[in-house]
Amino acid sequence: MLTLATIKADPEYVISRLAVKGFDGREVIERILKADTERRSLQASTEADASRLKKLAASIGALMKEGNREEAEKVKAEVARIKEAQKEMQSRLDEAAAEMTNLLLGVPNLPNENVPEGKSEADNVVEKTGGEIPELGPDALPHWDLAKKYNLIDFETGVKVTGAGFPFYVGKGARLQRALIQFFLDEAWKAGYVEVEPPFVVNEASGYGTGQLPDKEGQMYHVTQDNLYLIPTAEVPVTNIYRDEILPGDSLPRKNCAYSPCWRREAGSYGKDVRGLNRLHQFDKVEIVRIEKPENSYAALEEMKDHVQGLLEKLGLPWHILRLCGGDLSFTSAITFDFEVYSAAQGRWLEVSSVSNFETYQANRLKCRYRDEEKKIRLCHTLNGSALALPRIVAALLENNQTPEGIIIPECLRKYTGFDIID
C-alpha cells in the first residue's frame, strides 16, 4: 500500500496519479488525512497522560513519607481516573489506526511516470516486436482441434471430473507440459534465480501482503473452513518469504523462481476468446521474483524483460511487448509490460507473461525492508514476472508448428520431451 508519508508529502500529486489508473482518489485521500490527524491527536493525548501518570505516581510515595495520607489518596484517585480514561483513549486510538489502514488498503499503487495514459487495453503501447508470423495453409487447425486430433488434451473429461477450465493433459501433451516447465526452470536457474517449491495455498496475511486481498474482483478460490486461499500465482507465496523481514543491504538482490499450478476463478469470462487453452481456471506457470534496492529496481525490470524475451526467441514464437496504459494496469503495479505471442490459426495475440515493478507498494504491505549502508531501515522494491505461463504458449506452439506430417517440437524442448514431432 502507499505509505502515509507519500500521501502527506503531496496529496494533489497522489490524486492526479491515481486518476491515470482511472481511480478517483480525492475522497479517500481526504479521509486518510483526516484519520491521520485524529490518530496523531489521540496519540499526543495518550503520551501526555502517560507523562502525567508517571509524575503523579512518583508524588504518591513522597506524600506518604510526609504523612500526608489524605492528599496521597486524592492523587491515587486521580491516577485511577486517568488510567480508566486511558483505556477509552487507547480504544479510540486503535479504531483510528485500523480505519486508516483499511482506507490505505483500498488505494491502488501510483503508476510510474512512464506509464502511458489510457482507459483500456486498446490504449496499450506496442514497445517491441520479434519473430516471424508463420503462414499456415487453409487447412490449419486451432489448438483445441489439434489437441483432439493428436490426443494431447482432454477438455471433455476435465468438465466431467471438475468443470470447464480444468483440462486433462494426455500422453505427449502431458510430456510437453513437463518439458516446458523444466525448460523455464532451467533457464531461470542459469540466469541466477534460486528455485523454491512453495506451498500452493496461502493464509490471509500472505494474500494481503502481495495485494490479492481484499479480493475486489472475486478471482481467488477460498478454502473457507481453514481460511486459506489457492494461489493465483507463485508470486504470492514466494514474495511472502520476505514478509516481516529486515534484509542486510549487501544481500540484495534476492532472486527466486518457482513452478506452481495456479487457480483463478475468471468470473464473467465467456465467449470464443476463452475457448480451449485461452483461459483456464487451473494452469501451470513458472514465476520469477526479485527483491531489490529502489535504485536498482528499474535495471532489474529490464533484465527480467530480456529474460522473458529470450525464452520466446528460443521457442521460435512471434512476440511483442506491450507497455500497459494506466487504465489496464493492475491495482498493485507501478508499471507492467505484457508479452504476447501470435497464435497463427486463431489469428490473434495471446498474453503469456506480465513483468511488473511494484516499487514499495507490496513491500509496505509486507513490511519487507533492508538496512542500508548507513544502518537506516528502508522499504525494498518488489518485482515479478511470468517466465512463462504455459496454456497459451502450448496453444501457440501447437498452432504455429503444425505441418502435414505433424506438430514440430522446438529444438530447445527436445531433450526434455524425448521426441521431435507429435504425429
Tab-separated table of C-alpha atoms in Angstrom:
chain	number	residue	atom	x	y	z
A	1	MET	CA	0.000	0.000	0.000
A	2	LEU	CA	1.022	3.606	-0.331
A	3	THR	CA	2.993	4.987	2.567
A	4	LEU	CA	1.322	7.674	4.615
A	5	ALA	CA	4.420	9.823	4.078
A	6	THR	CA	3.889	9.683	0.295
A	7	ILE	CA	0.294	10.852	0.631
A	8	LYS	CA	1.081	13.620	3.134
A	9	ALA	CA	4.019	14.940	1.111
A	10	ASP	CA	1.821	15.918	-1.858
A	11	PRO	CA	-1.842	14.842	-1.715
A	12	GLU	CA	-2.734	16.560	-5.005
A	13	TYR	CA	0.048	14.739	-6.848
A	14	VAL	CA	-1.169	11.408	-5.445
A	15	ILE	CA	-4.736	12.173	-6.539
A	16	SER	CA	-3.567	13.142	-10.039
A	17	ARG	CA	-1.503	9.951	-10.462
A	18	LEU	CA	-4.358	7.766	-9.236
A	19	ALA	CA	-6.523	9.365	-11.925
A	20	VAL	CA	-4.182	7.868	-14.550
A	21	LYS	CA	-5.422	4.467	-13.341
A	22	GLY	CA	-8.995	5.695	-13.584
A	23	PHE	CA	-9.276	5.854	-9.790
A	24	ASP	CA	-10.990	8.880	-8.250
A	25	GLY	CA	-8.955	9.201	-5.073
A	26	ARG	CA	-9.895	12.618	-3.713
A	27	GLU	CA	-12.455	11.472	-1.140
A	28	VAL	CA	-10.425	8.555	0.216
A	29	ILE	CA	-7.209	10.603	0.390
A	30	GLU	CA	-9.019	13.302	2.361
A	31	ARG	CA	-10.424	10.644	4.709
A	32	ILE	CA	-6.942	9.170	5.205
A	33	LEU	CA	-5.519	12.582	6.088
A	34	LYS	CA	-8.402	13.234	8.486
A	35	ALA	CA	-7.922	9.837	10.153
A	36	ASP	CA	-4.200	10.553	10.491
A	37	THR	CA	-4.893	13.916	12.149
A	38	GLU	CA	-7.252	12.252	14.624
A	39	ARG	CA	-4.771	9.451	15.297
A	40	ARG	CA	-1.921	11.885	15.971
A	41	SER	CA	-4.132	13.979	18.288
A	42	LEU	CA	-5.133	10.889	20.262
A	43	GLN	CA	-1.515	9.737	20.369
A	44	ALA	CA	-0.405	13.108	21.739
A	45	SER	CA	-3.086	12.952	24.437
A	46	THR	CA	-2.100	9.394	25.352
A	47	GLU	CA	1.547	10.365	25.675
A	48	ALA	CA	0.653	13.436	27.764
A	49	ASP	CA	-1.442	11.286	30.116
A	50	ALA	CA	1.383	8.765	30.433
A	51	SER	CA	3.788	11.517	31.377
A	52	ARG	CA	1.345	12.900	33.933
A	53	LEU	CA	0.761	9.437	35.418
A	54	LYS	CA	4.487	8.971	35.901
A	55	LYS	CA	4.734	12.265	37.828
A	56	LEU	CA	1.641	11.525	39.937
A	57	ALA	CA	2.882	8.023	40.795
A	58	ALA	CA	6.174	9.483	41.963
A	59	SER	CA	4.379	12.062	44.123
A	60	ILE	CA	2.346	9.429	45.993
A	61	GLY	CA	5.427	7.984	47.666
A	62	ALA	CA	6.637	11.414	48.676
A	63	LEU	CA	3.248	12.344	50.182
A	64	MET	CA	3.113	9.097	52.161
A	65	LYS	CA	6.588	9.741	53.574
A	66	GLU	CA	5.438	13.200	54.661
A	67	GLY	CA	2.457	11.622	56.398
A	68	ASN	CA	0.026	13.426	54.095
A	69	ARG	CA	-2.181	10.356	53.631
A	70	GLU	CA	-5.298	12.331	52.699
A	71	GLU	CA	-3.543	14.097	49.804
A	72	ALA	CA	-1.931	10.831	48.711
A	73	GLU	CA	-5.376	9.190	48.478
A	74	LYS	CA	-6.592	12.042	46.307
A	75	VAL	CA	-3.634	11.540	43.975
A	76	LYS	CA	-4.345	7.781	43.866
A	77	ALA	CA	-7.933	8.500	42.860
A	78	GLU	CA	-6.694	10.824	40.106
A	79	VAL	CA	-4.299	8.122	38.894
A	80	ALA	CA	-7.168	5.603	38.734
A	81	ARG	CA	-9.327	8.099	36.817
A	82	ILE	CA	-6.582	8.781	34.259
A	83	LYS	CA	-5.902	5.057	33.803
A	84	GLU	CA	-9.578	4.434	33.099
A	85	ALA	CA	-9.655	7.319	30.627
A	86	GLN	CA	-6.521	5.897	29.015
A	87	LYS	CA	-8.325	2.631	28.248
A	88	GLU	CA	-11.006	4.500	26.329
A	89	MET	CA	-8.364	6.681	24.649
A	90	GLN	CA	-6.395	3.595	23.557
A	91	SER	CA	-9.535	2.022	22.148
A	92	ARG	CA	-10.225	5.166	20.107
A	93	LEU	CA	-6.582	5.227	19.007
A	94	ASP	CA	-6.780	1.600	17.816
A	95	GLU	CA	-10.002	2.332	15.938
A	96	ALA	CA	-8.459	5.355	14.205
A	97	ALA	CA	-5.360	3.378	13.221
A	98	ALA	CA	-7.484	0.493	11.916
A	99	GLU	CA	-9.659	2.862	9.897
A	100	MET	CA	-6.607	4.468	8.321
A	101	THR	CA	-5.114	1.068	7.427
A	102	ASN	CA	-8.390	-0.082	5.860
A	103	LEU	CA	-8.574	3.108	3.823
A	104	LEU	CA	-4.960	2.703	2.667
A	105	LEU	CA	-5.624	-0.902	1.596
A	106	GLY	CA	-8.295	0.374	-0.783
A	107	VAL	CA	-5.968	2.779	-2.619
A	108	PRO	CA	-4.113	1.432	-5.697
A	109	ASN	CA	-0.424	1.874	-6.326
A	110	LEU	CA	0.630	5.030	-8.131
A	111	PRO	CA	1.558	4.451	-11.782
A	112	ASN	CA	5.128	5.242	-12.710
A	113	GLU	CA	5.642	8.412	-14.768
A	114	ASN	CA	6.462	6.237	-17.807
A	115	VAL	CA	3.017	4.616	-17.804
A	116	PRO	CA	1.026	5.912	-20.793
A	117	GLU	CA	-2.409	7.353	-20.216
A	118	GLY	CA	-5.366	5.367	-21.483
A	119	LYS	CA	-8.583	3.719	-20.372
A	120	SER	CA	-8.338	0.126	-21.614
A	121	GLU	CA	-6.140	-2.479	-23.330
A	122	ALA	CA	-6.855	-0.701	-26.619
A	123	ASP	CA	-4.590	2.114	-25.365
A	124	ASN	CA	-1.589	-0.096	-24.554
A	125	VAL	CA	1.585	0.753	-26.456
A	126	VAL	CA	3.482	-1.832	-28.531
A	127	GLU	CA	7.074	-1.312	-27.452
A	128	LYS	CA	8.941	-4.069	-29.290
A	129	THR	CA	8.220	-6.904	-31.723
A	130	GLY	CA	10.162	-10.001	-32.733
A	131	GLY	CA	9.897	-13.329	-34.512
A	132	GLU	CA	8.105	-14.225	-37.720
A	133	ILE	CA	4.412	-14.997	-38.001
A	134	PRO	CA	4.073	-18.306	-39.862
A	135	GLU	CA	1.864	-18.602	-42.924
A	136	LEU	CA	-0.411	-21.579	-42.416
A	137	GLY	CA	-2.367	-23.267	-45.144
A	138	PRO	CA	-6.165	-23.198	-45.465
A	139	ASP	CA	-6.464	-26.495	-43.597
A	140	ALA	CA	-4.737	-25.191	-40.449
A	141	LEU	CA	-6.492	-26.109	-37.213
A	142	PRO	CA	-6.847	-24.206	-33.933
A	143	HIS	CA	-5.169	-25.799	-30.932
A	144	TRP	CA	-8.358	-27.305	-29.485
A	145	ASP	CA	-8.847	-29.318	-32.695
A	146	LEU	CA	-5.160	-30.248	-32.829
A	147	ALA	CA	-5.341	-31.389	-29.206
A	148	LYS	CA	-8.211	-33.700	-30.090
A	149	LYS	CA	-6.619	-34.926	-33.350
A	150	TYR	CA	-3.366	-35.953	-31.618
A	151	ASN	CA	-4.934	-36.881	-28.246
A	152	LEU	CA	-2.976	-34.246	-26.298
A	153	ILE	CA	-5.591	-32.510	-24.142
A	154	ASP	CA	-8.941	-33.839	-22.952
A	155	PHE	CA	-11.262	-30.931	-22.273
A	156	GLU	CA	-14.422	-33.038	-22.033
A	157	THR	CA	-13.175	-35.328	-19.265
A	158	GLY	CA	-11.976	-32.266	-17.381
A	159	VAL	CA	-15.521	-30.911	-17.468
A	160	LYS	CA	-16.857	-34.254	-16.174
A	161	VAL	CA	-14.352	-34.572	-13.347
A	162	THR	CA	-14.204	-30.937	-12.235
A	163	GLY	CA	-15.756	-28.399	-14.616
A	164	ALA	CA	-14.941	-26.137	-17.538
A	165	GLY	CA	-11.431	-24.704	-17.452
A	166	PHE	CA	-9.822	-27.777	-15.811
A	167	PRO	CA	-8.438	-29.896	-18.690
A	168	PHE	CA	-6.572	-33.196	-18.606
A	169	TYR	CA	-3.215	-33.293	-20.424
A	170	VAL	CA	-2.631	-36.696	-22.019
A	171	GLY	CA	0.373	-38.582	-23.438
A	172	LYS	CA	2.637	-36.291	-25.428
A	173	GLY	CA	0.515	-33.331	-24.262
A	174	ALA	CA	1.473	-34.105	-20.644
A	175	ARG	CA	5.129	-34.565	-21.616
A	176	LEU	CA	5.095	-31.220	-23.448
A	177	GLN	CA	3.775	-29.556	-20.283
A	178	ARG	CA	6.578	-31.027	-18.168
A	179	ALA	CA	9.147	-30.174	-20.822
A	180	LEU	CA	8.136	-26.519	-20.826
A	181	ILE	CA	8.164	-26.313	-17.018
A	182	GLN	CA	11.632	-27.834	-16.801
A	183	PHE	CA	12.940	-25.671	-19.648
A	184	PHE	CA	11.670	-22.489	-17.982
A	185	LEU	CA	13.100	-23.510	-14.588
A	186	ASP	CA	16.477	-24.402	-16.082
A	187	GLU	CA	16.673	-21.083	-17.925
A	188	ALA	CA	15.793	-19.193	-14.737
A	189	TRP	CA	18.476	-21.121	-12.851
A	190	LYS	CA	21.043	-20.181	-15.486
A	191	ALA	CA	20.023	-16.524	-15.035
A	192	GLY	CA	20.791	-16.663	-11.309
A	193	TYR	CA	17.334	-17.294	-9.865
A	194	VAL	CA	17.249	-19.592	-6.836
A	195	GLU	CA	14.458	-22.126	-7.247
A	196	VAL	CA	11.928	-22.658	-4.471
A	197	GLU	CA	8.996	-25.043	-4.375
A	198	PRO	CA	6.343	-23.087	-2.465
A	199	PRO	CA	3.068	-24.108	-0.816
A	200	PHE	CA	0.149	-23.890	-3.243
A	201	VAL	CA	-2.226	-22.490	-0.623
A	202	VAL	CA	-1.591	-19.398	1.491
A	203	ASN	CA	-3.038	-17.748	4.562
A	204	GLU	CA	-4.883	-14.473	4.671
A	205	ALA	CA	-1.841	-12.441	5.734
A	206	SER	CA	0.025	-13.569	2.611
A	207	GLY	CA	-2.891	-12.537	0.394
A	208	TYR	CA	-2.887	-9.083	1.972
A	209	GLY	CA	0.898	-8.864	1.710
A	210	THR	CA	1.023	-9.043	-2.077
A	211	GLY	CA	-2.277	-7.258	-2.665
A	212	GLN	CA	-4.544	-10.121	-3.752
A	213	LEU	CA	-6.693	-9.346	-0.717
A	214	PRO	CA	-9.079	-7.671	-0.348
A	215	ASP	CA	-10.233	-9.662	-3.412
A	216	LYS	CA	-12.167	-6.954	-5.209
A	217	GLU	CA	-12.710	-8.999	-8.390
A	218	GLY	CA	-13.581	-12.306	-6.722
A	219	GLN	CA	-10.801	-14.178	-8.529
A	220	MET	CA	-9.377	-16.287	-5.703
A	221	TYR	CA	-10.548	-19.731	-4.637
A	222	HIS	CA	-11.159	-19.660	-0.890
A	223	VAL	CA	-10.962	-22.730	1.374
A	224	THR	CA	-13.453	-21.342	3.860
A	225	GLN	CA	-13.162	-23.940	6.629
A	226	ASP	CA	-9.432	-23.283	7.039
A	227	ASN	CA	-9.471	-19.674	5.778
A	228	LEU	CA	-6.781	-20.477	3.203
A	229	TYR	CA	-6.551	-19.439	-0.445
A	230	LEU	CA	-5.454	-21.372	-3.543
A	231	ILE	CA	-2.690	-19.304	-5.099
A	232	PRO	CA	-3.438	-17.377	-8.316
A	233	THR	CA	0.330	-17.206	-8.978
A	234	ALA	CA	3.551	-18.278	-7.265
A	235	GLU	CA	4.218	-14.559	-6.788
A	236	VAL	CA	2.122	-14.757	-3.617
A	237	PRO	CA	3.985	-17.404	-1.575
A	238	VAL	CA	7.420	-16.533	-2.967
A	239	THR	CA	7.204	-12.790	-2.285
A	240	ASN	CA	5.797	-13.533	1.172
A	241	ILE	CA	9.028	-15.323	2.046
A	242	TYR	CA	10.262	-11.799	2.769
A	243	ARG	CA	7.246	-10.616	4.781
A	244	ASP	CA	8.206	-9.055	8.141
A	245	GLU	CA	11.903	-9.262	7.271
A	246	ILE	CA	14.714	-6.724	7.515
A	247	LEU	CA	17.323	-7.887	4.990
A	248	PRO	CA	21.004	-6.945	5.054
A	249	GLY	CA	21.546	-4.442	2.248
A	250	ASP	CA	24.504	-6.381	0.910
A	251	SER	CA	22.283	-9.475	0.493
A	252	LEU	CA	20.211	-7.787	-2.212
A	253	PRO	CA	19.034	-8.541	-4.783
A	254	ARG	CA	17.138	-11.687	-3.839
A	255	LYS	CA	16.172	-13.611	-6.981
A	256	ASN	CA	13.788	-16.561	-6.837
A	257	CYS	CA	11.950	-18.694	-9.351
A	258	ALA	CA	9.168	-21.178	-8.727
A	259	TYR	CA	6.901	-23.531	-10.605
A	260	SER	CA	3.325	-23.815	-9.410
A	261	PRO	CA	-0.147	-24.629	-10.575
A	262	CYS	CA	-2.290	-21.504	-10.417
A	263	TRP	CA	-6.011	-21.125	-9.762
A	264	ARG	CA	-8.208	-18.245	-10.899
A	265	ARG	CA	-11.974	-18.123	-10.921
A	266	GLU	CA	-12.014	-15.900	-14.054
A	267	ALA	CA	-15.515	-14.804	-13.114
A	268	GLY	CA	-17.516	-13.439	-16.029
A	269	SER	CA	-15.239	-14.914	-18.722
A	270	TYR	CA	-17.083	-16.402	-21.662
A	271	GLY	CA	-17.201	-16.495	-25.469
A	272	LYS	CA	-14.821	-17.507	-28.232
A	273	ASP	CA	-11.836	-15.743	-26.660
A	274	VAL	CA	-11.801	-18.264	-23.788
A	275	ARG	CA	-12.080	-21.426	-25.875
A	276	GLY	CA	-9.557	-24.235	-25.418
A	277	LEU	CA	-6.454	-23.106	-23.524
A	278	ASN	CA	-7.084	-19.399	-23.932
A	279	ARG	CA	-8.440	-19.021	-20.404
A	280	LEU	CA	-8.410	-21.691	-17.707
A	281	HIS	CA	-9.301	-21.912	-14.036
A	282	GLN	CA	-6.212	-24.045	-13.331
A	283	PHE	CA	-2.943	-23.718	-15.214
A	284	ASP	CA	0.815	-24.116	-14.764
A	285	LYS	CA	3.328	-21.285	-14.613
A	286	VAL	CA	6.946	-20.557	-13.758
A	287	GLU	CA	7.353	-17.254	-11.922
A	288	ILE	CA	10.422	-15.101	-11.322
A	289	VAL	CA	10.512	-12.772	-8.293
A	290	ARG	CA	13.066	-10.154	-7.290
A	291	ILE	CA	13.592	-8.119	-4.121
A	292	GLU	CA	15.691	-5.070	-4.954
A	293	LYS	CA	17.045	-1.814	-3.587
A	294	PRO	CA	14.973	1.060	-5.039
A	295	GLU	CA	17.887	2.481	-7.030
A	296	ASN	CA	18.381	-0.851	-8.832
A	297	SER	CA	14.818	-1.964	-9.476
A	298	TYR	CA	14.334	-0.482	-12.941
A	299	ALA	CA	17.575	-2.022	-14.213
A	300	ALA	CA	16.268	-5.304	-12.767
A	301	LEU	CA	12.987	-4.814	-14.613
A	302	GLU	CA	14.872	-4.550	-17.917
A	303	GLU	CA	16.796	-7.744	-17.088
A	304	MET	CA	13.531	-9.558	-16.441
A	305	LYS	CA	12.076	-8.359	-19.739
A	306	ASP	CA	15.199	-9.550	-21.555
A	307	HIS	CA	14.889	-12.933	-19.848
A	308	VAL	CA	11.285	-13.449	-20.984
A	309	GLN	CA	12.124	-12.240	-24.483
A	310	GLY	CA	14.954	-14.779	-24.635
A	311	LEU	CA	12.588	-17.619	-23.748
A	312	LEU	CA	10.204	-16.707	-26.559
A	313	GLU	CA	13.054	-16.396	-29.032
A	314	LYS	CA	14.338	-19.871	-28.126
A	315	LEU	CA	10.824	-21.263	-28.583
A	316	GLY	CA	10.684	-19.636	-32.022
A	317	LEU	CA	7.406	-17.850	-31.350
A	318	PRO	CA	6.423	-14.445	-32.780
A	319	TRP	CA	6.084	-11.998	-29.888
A	320	HIS	CA	5.581	-8.402	-28.968
A	321	ILE	CA	5.884	-6.383	-25.761
A	322	LEU	CA	3.132	-4.044	-24.595
A	323	ARG	CA	3.639	-1.182	-22.161
A	324	LEU	CA	0.331	-1.154	-20.299
A	325	CYS	CA	-1.595	2.093	-20.046
A	326	GLY	CA	-2.911	3.375	-16.731
A	327	GLY	CA	-6.409	2.039	-17.286
A	328	ASP	CA	-5.141	-1.512	-17.903
A	329	LEU	CA	-2.629	-1.551	-15.045
A	330	SER	CA	-3.287	-3.838	-12.082
A	331	PHE	CA	-4.234	-2.497	-8.655
A	332	THR	CA	-0.770	-3.141	-7.181
A	333	SER	CA	1.561	-2.446	-10.116
A	334	ALA	CA	3.567	0.724	-10.728
A	335	ILE	CA	4.415	-0.354	-14.285
A	336	THR	CA	3.766	-3.529	-16.274
A	337	PHE	CA	4.943	-4.949	-19.577
A	338	ASP	CA	2.851	-7.709	-21.140
A	339	PHE	CA	4.356	-10.218	-23.536
A	340	GLU	CA	2.035	-11.652	-26.168
A	341	VAL	CA	2.637	-14.387	-28.746
A	342	TYR	CA	0.846	-14.676	-32.064
A	343	SER	CA	-1.468	-17.643	-32.446
A	344	ALA	CA	-1.494	-18.229	-36.195
A	345	ALA	CA	-4.548	-20.487	-36.508
A	346	GLN	CA	-6.655	-18.165	-34.347
A	347	GLY	CA	-5.181	-15.050	-35.941
A	348	ARG	CA	-4.768	-13.251	-32.623
A	349	TRP	CA	-2.247	-12.255	-29.980
A	350	LEU	CA	-2.280	-14.174	-26.675
A	351	GLU	CA	-0.836	-12.845	-23.421
A	352	VAL	CA	1.778	-15.199	-21.954
A	353	SER	CA	3.613	-13.014	-19.433
A	354	SER	CA	3.329	-9.884	-17.333
A	355	VAL	CA	6.525	-8.364	-15.950
A	356	SER	CA	5.899	-5.743	-13.261
A	357	ASN	CA	7.625	-3.423	-10.832
A	358	PHE	CA	5.579	-2.708	-7.698
A	359	GLU	CA	8.154	-0.305	-6.265
A	360	THR	CA	7.471	-0.018	-2.481
A	361	TYR	CA	3.732	-0.797	-2.680
A	362	GLN	CA	3.903	-4.511	-1.856
A	363	ALA	CA	6.928	-4.048	0.394
A	364	ASN	CA	4.997	-1.623	2.604
A	365	ARG	CA	2.171	-4.145	2.994
A	366	LEU	CA	4.674	-6.942	3.590
A	367	LYS	CA	6.989	-4.920	5.837
A	368	CYS	CA	9.776	-6.120	3.534
A	369	ARG	CA	12.749	-3.897	4.353
A	370	TYR	CA	16.524	-3.707	4.199
A	371	ARG	CA	19.246	-1.989	6.198
A	372	ASP	CA	21.289	0.402	4.076
A	373	GLU	CA	24.966	1.319	4.414
A	374	GLU	CA	24.097	3.987	6.992
A	375	LYS	CA	22.175	1.373	9.043
A	376	LYS	CA	18.862	3.029	8.167
A	377	ILE	CA	15.890	0.757	7.531
A	378	ARG	CA	14.234	1.279	4.130
A	379	LEU	CA	11.490	-0.358	2.094
A	380	CYS	CA	12.568	-2.702	-0.695
A	381	HIS	CA	11.180	-2.730	-4.232
A	382	THR	CA	9.450	-5.946	-5.341
A	383	LEU	CA	9.190	-7.211	-8.924
A	384	ASN	CA	7.823	-10.321	-10.575
A	385	GLY	CA	7.108	-11.817	-13.956
A	386	SER	CA	5.720	-14.894	-15.672
A	387	ALA	CA	8.557	-16.855	-17.214
A	388	LEU	CA	6.321	-18.284	-18.543
A	389	ALA	CA	2.612	-19.175	-18.219
A	390	LEU	CA	2.009	-22.429	-20.081
A	391	PRO	CA	-1.505	-22.647	-21.590
A	392	ARG	CA	-1.208	-20.021	-24.310
A	393	ILE	CA	2.403	-20.973	-25.004
A	394	VAL	CA	1.150	-24.501	-25.702
A	395	ALA	CA	-1.675	-23.129	-27.846
A	396	ALA	CA	0.739	-21.085	-29.972
A	397	LEU	CA	3.290	-23.914	-30.250
A	398	LEU	CA	0.663	-26.372	-31.461
A	399	GLU	CA	-0.887	-23.973	-33.963
A	400	ASN	CA	2.244	-22.315	-35.323
A	401	ASN	CA	4.255	-25.535	-35.698
A	402	GLN	CA	1.622	-27.717	-37.360
A	403	THR	CA	2.614	-29.386	-40.636
A	404	PRO	CA	1.042	-32.128	-42.782
A	405	GLU	CA	3.412	-34.583	-41.060
A	406	GLY	CA	2.603	-33.450	-37.523
A	407	ILE	CA	3.498	-30.782	-34.965
A	408	ILE	CA	7.205	-29.934	-34.869
A	409	ILE	CA	8.753	-29.556	-31.391
A	410	PRO	CA	11.163	-26.587	-30.963
A	411	GLU	CA	14.798	-27.628	-30.730
A	412	CYS	CA	15.196	-26.251	-27.177
A	413	LEU	CA	12.497	-28.620	-25.845
A	414	ARG	CA	13.515	-31.885	-27.478
A	415	LYS	CA	15.898	-33.024	-24.767
A	416	TYR	CA	13.003	-32.638	-22.325
A	417	THR	CA	10.198	-34.172	-24.407
A	418	GLY	CA	12.197	-37.060	-25.824
A	419	PHE	CA	10.538	-36.606	-29.222
A	420	ASP	CA	10.896	-34.202	-32.162
A	421	ILE	CA	7.379	-34.337	-33.542
A	422	ILE	CA	3.830	-35.014	-32.432
A	423	ASP	CA	2.240	-37.280	-35.033
